[in-house]
Amino acid sequence: MGQSTSTTSDTDGGRLALSFDKFLKNFKLESTIVSQDTVRKIQSHLEEGDLQSTVSTINKVLRDIDSAPLNIAVTGESGTGKSSFINALRGVGQEEEGAAETGPVETTVVRTPYKHKKFPNVTLWDLPGMGTTKFQAHRYLQEMKFGDYDFFIIVSATRFKDTEVHLATAIRKMKKNFYFVRTKVDSDVYNQRVSKPSIFNKDELLQKLRDDCVTHLKNANMRNIPIFLVSSFELASYDFQRLETTLLKELPAHKRHIFMQYLPNVTEAAIDRKRDSLKQKVWLEALKAGASATIPLVGYLSENDVETLKETLTLYRSYFGLDDASLETVAKDLHVSVEKLKANLMSPHLLSVEKDDESLGDKLLRCLEKICSISGGLIATGLYFRKIFYLQNYFLDTVVRDAKLLLKKEEIFKDSEGSEQTYMHQEVRDENGKSEASSS
Ligand code: GDP
């Protein structure tokens, strides 16, 4: 990490174009946040050496990604589990303030918007079941302002009825996407396990539930329509993950980022997707900086850099449910103190300075030197020449590891009950699993 300055060769267009292409190939379609058209545009600007157009295209991409509104309509008859599904998608407990009201009685007669305080651009719309309104499908969609939504989710706790099939046909005519979600699957599994233990076979039961829905849709001339079996109480099970992947794939690329961050951290796959999306954003920022100007590679972090890093970490912790408010809720649920919970995590300590004679900037530099010594070749890509991007990636990886650890929180706190054992606080591991003592 010596003192040097990037030269024009550092920002060589052809090489950047090549590394951009290579970098984006690391991601699956559903987690790609830049459209193919935009990628081609950026590449051709780079190849032509038109750095100004490169920067303005990237700026536009970043603006679109950050400001894209997302409106999701969820429709279904009362009692089907629609409110519970909406709450589960928003990561809101059924009894929390602001939760969609759940219960056995009819609670929704007009469309109701639900927002998330972390994601003001995303709105989940609770639509009354079409049967409740007595409208024909076309009229129903007009009344519900169908043009406002990116896609529709049609929920049912049994096979889909004719009204829902008519609705889906009308949605399709209006050139919008729809998805059938069959809720309360855990209940079917439980009932069958208890009532017919001798013939109980979970996979067969799930297949039967799916076939049952598909046959009914086929009879109504709807073919090749995927059905997603979901339990709002066990989101990590059944088809929820497949539903997420399908929704993401079918959204325009620039809307995927916000939806990935919005989706709850219930599986490793969801956490990895969030990480991939954020890595692309860090990369776009790095590419922009690379194309913008000659960037001095000085041996310190400016106050601005430290501020940006603080903001980045706060954002990452919030996206992955590791902000202070979320950790307090987790600690409460686990009946452990927040201090004990934090002692098992690394991300809350990333910005704390332990030594009296060390500034935060110094500590981050020390951290950076360690990462570079572990991951060695990264700097050779020519893009991560700014320390800030290295550190943003490091923060992201740290937060991701904490988020994955929290997936196993019950296990961890059961094992460590009464002991002061900490799991992650002590080491930094490189991609090959080699570990280094950490002072953070
Ligand atoms: P809504 O009227 O369609 O909004 O349905 P609610 O979300 O209020 O759910 C109706 C009832 O079904 C409530 O008692 C919920 O607790 C229950 N419920 C909802 N979703 C599920 C689920 O995925 N599994 C199980 N077992 N029960 C559910």
Coordinates of N, CA, C and O and ligand atoms in Angstrom, one line a residue, residues 75-88 94 100-108 126 155 157 182-188 190 230-235 238, ligand 1:
T75 N -53.4 -10.1 -3.8 CA -54.9 -10.3 -3.7 C -55.3 -11.7 -3.3 O -54.5 -12.6 -3.6
G76 N -56.4 -11.8 -2.7 CA -56.9 -13.1 -2.2 C -58.1 -12.9 -1.3 O -58.2 -11.8 -0.8
E77 N -58.9 -13.9 -1.2 CA -60.1 -13.8 -0.4 C -59.7 -13.7 1.1 O -58.6 -14.2 1.5
S78 N -60.6 -13.2 1.9 CA -60.3 -13.1 3.3 C -60.1 -14.5 3.9 O -60.8 -15.5 3.5
G79 N -59.2 -14.7 4.8 CA -59.0 -15.9 5.5 C -57.9 -16.8 4.8 O -57.5 -17.9 5.3
T80 N -57.5 -16.4 3.6 CA -56.5 -17.2 2.9 C -55.1 -17.1 3.4 O -54.2 -17.8 3.0
G81 N -54.9 -16.1 4.3 CA -53.5 -15.9 4.8 C -52.8 -14.8 4.1 O -51.6 -14.7 4.2
K82 N -53.6 -14.0 3.5 CA -53.0 -12.9 2.7 C -52.2 -11.9 3.6 O -51.0 -11.5 3.3
S83 N -52.8 -11.5 4.7 CA -52.2 -10.5 5.6 C -50.9 -11.1 6.2 O -49.9 -10.5 6.3
S84 N -51.0 -12.4 6.6 CA -49.8 -13.1 7.2 C -48.7 -13.1 6.1 O -47.5 -12.9 6.5
F85 N -49.0 -13.4 4.9 CA -48.0 -13.4 3.8 C -47.4 -12.1 3.6 O -46.2 -11.9 3.5
I86 N -48.2 -11.0 3.6 CA -47.7 -9.6 3.5 C -46.8 -9.3 4.6 O -45.7 -8.8 4.4
N87 N -47.1 -9.7 5.8 CA -46.3 -9.4 7.0 C -45.0 -10.1 6.9 O -43.9 -9.6 7.2
A88 N -45.1 -11.4 6.4 CA -43.8 -12.2 6.3 C -42.9 -11.6 5.3 O -41.7 -11.5 5.5
Q94 N -46.4 -10.7 13.2 CA -47.9 -10.6 13.1 C -48.5 -9.6 14.1 O -49.5 -9.0 13.9
A100 N -50.0 -5.9 8.9 CA -51.3 -6.1 8.3 C -52.1 -6.9 9.3 O -51.7 -7.9 9.8
E101 N -53.4 -6.4 9.5 CA -54.2 -7.1 10.6 C -54.5 -8.5 10.1 O -55.0 -8.7 9.0
T102 N -54.3 -9.5 11.0 CA -54.6 -10.9 10.6 C -55.7 -11.3 11.5 O -56.0 -10.8 12.6
G103 N -56.4 -12.4 11.1 CA -57.5 -12.9 12.0 C -58.6 -13.5 11.1 O -58.5 -13.5 9.9
P104 N -59.5 -14.2 11.8 CA -60.5 -14.9 11.1 C -61.6 -14.0 10.4 O -62.3 -14.5 9.5
V105 N -61.7 -12.7 10.7 CA -62.8 -11.9 10.1 C -62.3 -11.1 8.9 O -61.1 -10.9 8.8
E106 N -63.2 -10.7 8.1 CA -62.9 -9.9 6.9 C -62.3 -8.5 7.4 O -62.9 -7.8 8.2
T107 N -61.1 -8.2 7.0 CA -60.5 -7.0 7.5 C -60.2 -6.0 6.4 O -60.0 -4.8 6.6
T108 N -60.3 -6.4 5.1 CA -59.9 -5.5 4.0 C -61.0 -5.3 3.0 O -61.5 -6.3 2.5
D126 N -52.3 -4.5 -0.3 CA -53.3 -5.5 0.1 C -54.6 -5.2 -0.6 O -55.3 -4.3 -0.3
V155 N -53.2 -15.1 -3.8 CA -53.0 -16.1 -2.8 C -54.3 -16.9 -2.6 O -55.4 -16.3 -2.7
A157 N -55.7 -20.4 0.0 CA -55.3 -21.5 0.9 C -55.8 -22.9 0.5 O -55.6 -23.9 1.1
R182 N -49.9 -20.6 -3.0 CA -50.8 -21.5 -2.2 C -50.3 -21.4 -0.8 O -49.2 -21.9 -0.5
T183 N -51.0 -20.8 0.1 CA -50.5 -20.6 1.5 C -50.9 -21.7 2.4 O -51.5 -22.7 2.1
K184 N -50.4 -21.6 3.7 CA -50.7 -22.5 4.8 C -50.3 -23.9 4.5 O -50.9 -24.8 5.0
V185 N -49.2 -24.1 3.8 CA -48.8 -25.5 3.4 C -48.3 -26.2 4.6 O -48.6 -27.4 4.7
D186 N -47.7 -25.5 5.6 CA -47.3 -26.2 6.8 C -48.5 -26.9 7.5 O -48.4 -28.0 8.1
S187 N -49.7 -26.2 7.4 CA -50.9 -26.8 8.0 C -51.3 -28.1 7.3 O -51.6 -29.1 8.0
D188 N -51.2 -28.1 6.0 CA -51.5 -29.3 5.2 C -50.6 -30.5 5.7 O -51.0 -31.6 5.9
Y190 N -48.9 -30.8 8.4 CA -49.1 -31.2 9.8 C -50.4 -32.1 9.9 O -50.4 -33.2 10.5
V230 N -46.4 -22.1 -0.1 CA -45.7 -21.3 0.9 C -46.3 -21.4 2.3 O -47.5 -21.6 2.4
S231 N -45.5 -21.3 3.3 CA -46.0 -21.1 4.7 C -45.4 -19.8 5.2 O -44.2 -19.6 5.2
S232 N -46.3 -18.9 5.6 CA -45.8 -17.6 6.1 C -45.2 -17.8 7.4 O -44.5 -16.8 7.9
F233 N -45.3 -18.9 8.1 CA -44.7 -19.1 9.4 C -43.4 -19.8 9.2 O -42.6 -19.9 10.2
E234 N -43.1 -20.4 8.1 CA -41.8 -21.1 7.8 C -41.3 -20.7 6.4 O -41.3 -21.5 5.5
L235 N -41.0 -19.4 6.3 CA -40.6 -18.9 5.0 C -39.4 -19.6 4.3 O -39.4 -19.7 3.1
Y238 N -40.4 -24.9 1.9 CA -41.3 -25.0 0.7 C -40.8 -24.2 -0.4 O -39.6 -24.1 -0.7
Ligands
GDP1 P1 -56.3 -12.9 5.5 O1 -57.7 -12.8 6.1 O2 -56.4 -13.5 4.2 O3 -55.5 -11.7 5.6 O4 -55.6 -14.0 6.4 P2 -54.8 -13.9 7.7 O5 -53.4 -13.6 7.4 O6 -55.4 -13.0 8.7 O7 -54.8 -15.5 8.2 C1 -56.0 -16.1 8.5 C2 -55.7 -17.2 9.5 O8 -54.8 -18.1 9.0 C3 -55.0 -16.7 10.8 O9 -55.4 -17.4 11.9 C4 -53.5 -17.0 10.5 O10 -52.7 -17.2 11.7 C5 -53.6 -18.3 9.7 N1 -52.5 -18.4 8.7 C6 -52.1 -17.5 7.8 N2 -51.0 -17.9 7.1 C7 -50.7 -19.1 7.6 C8 -49.7 -20.1 7.3 O11 -48.9 -19.9 6.4 N3 -49.7 -21.3 8.0 C9 -50.7 -21.5 9.0 N4 -50.6 -22.6 9.7 N5 -51.6 -20.6 9.3 C10 -51.7 -19.4 8.6

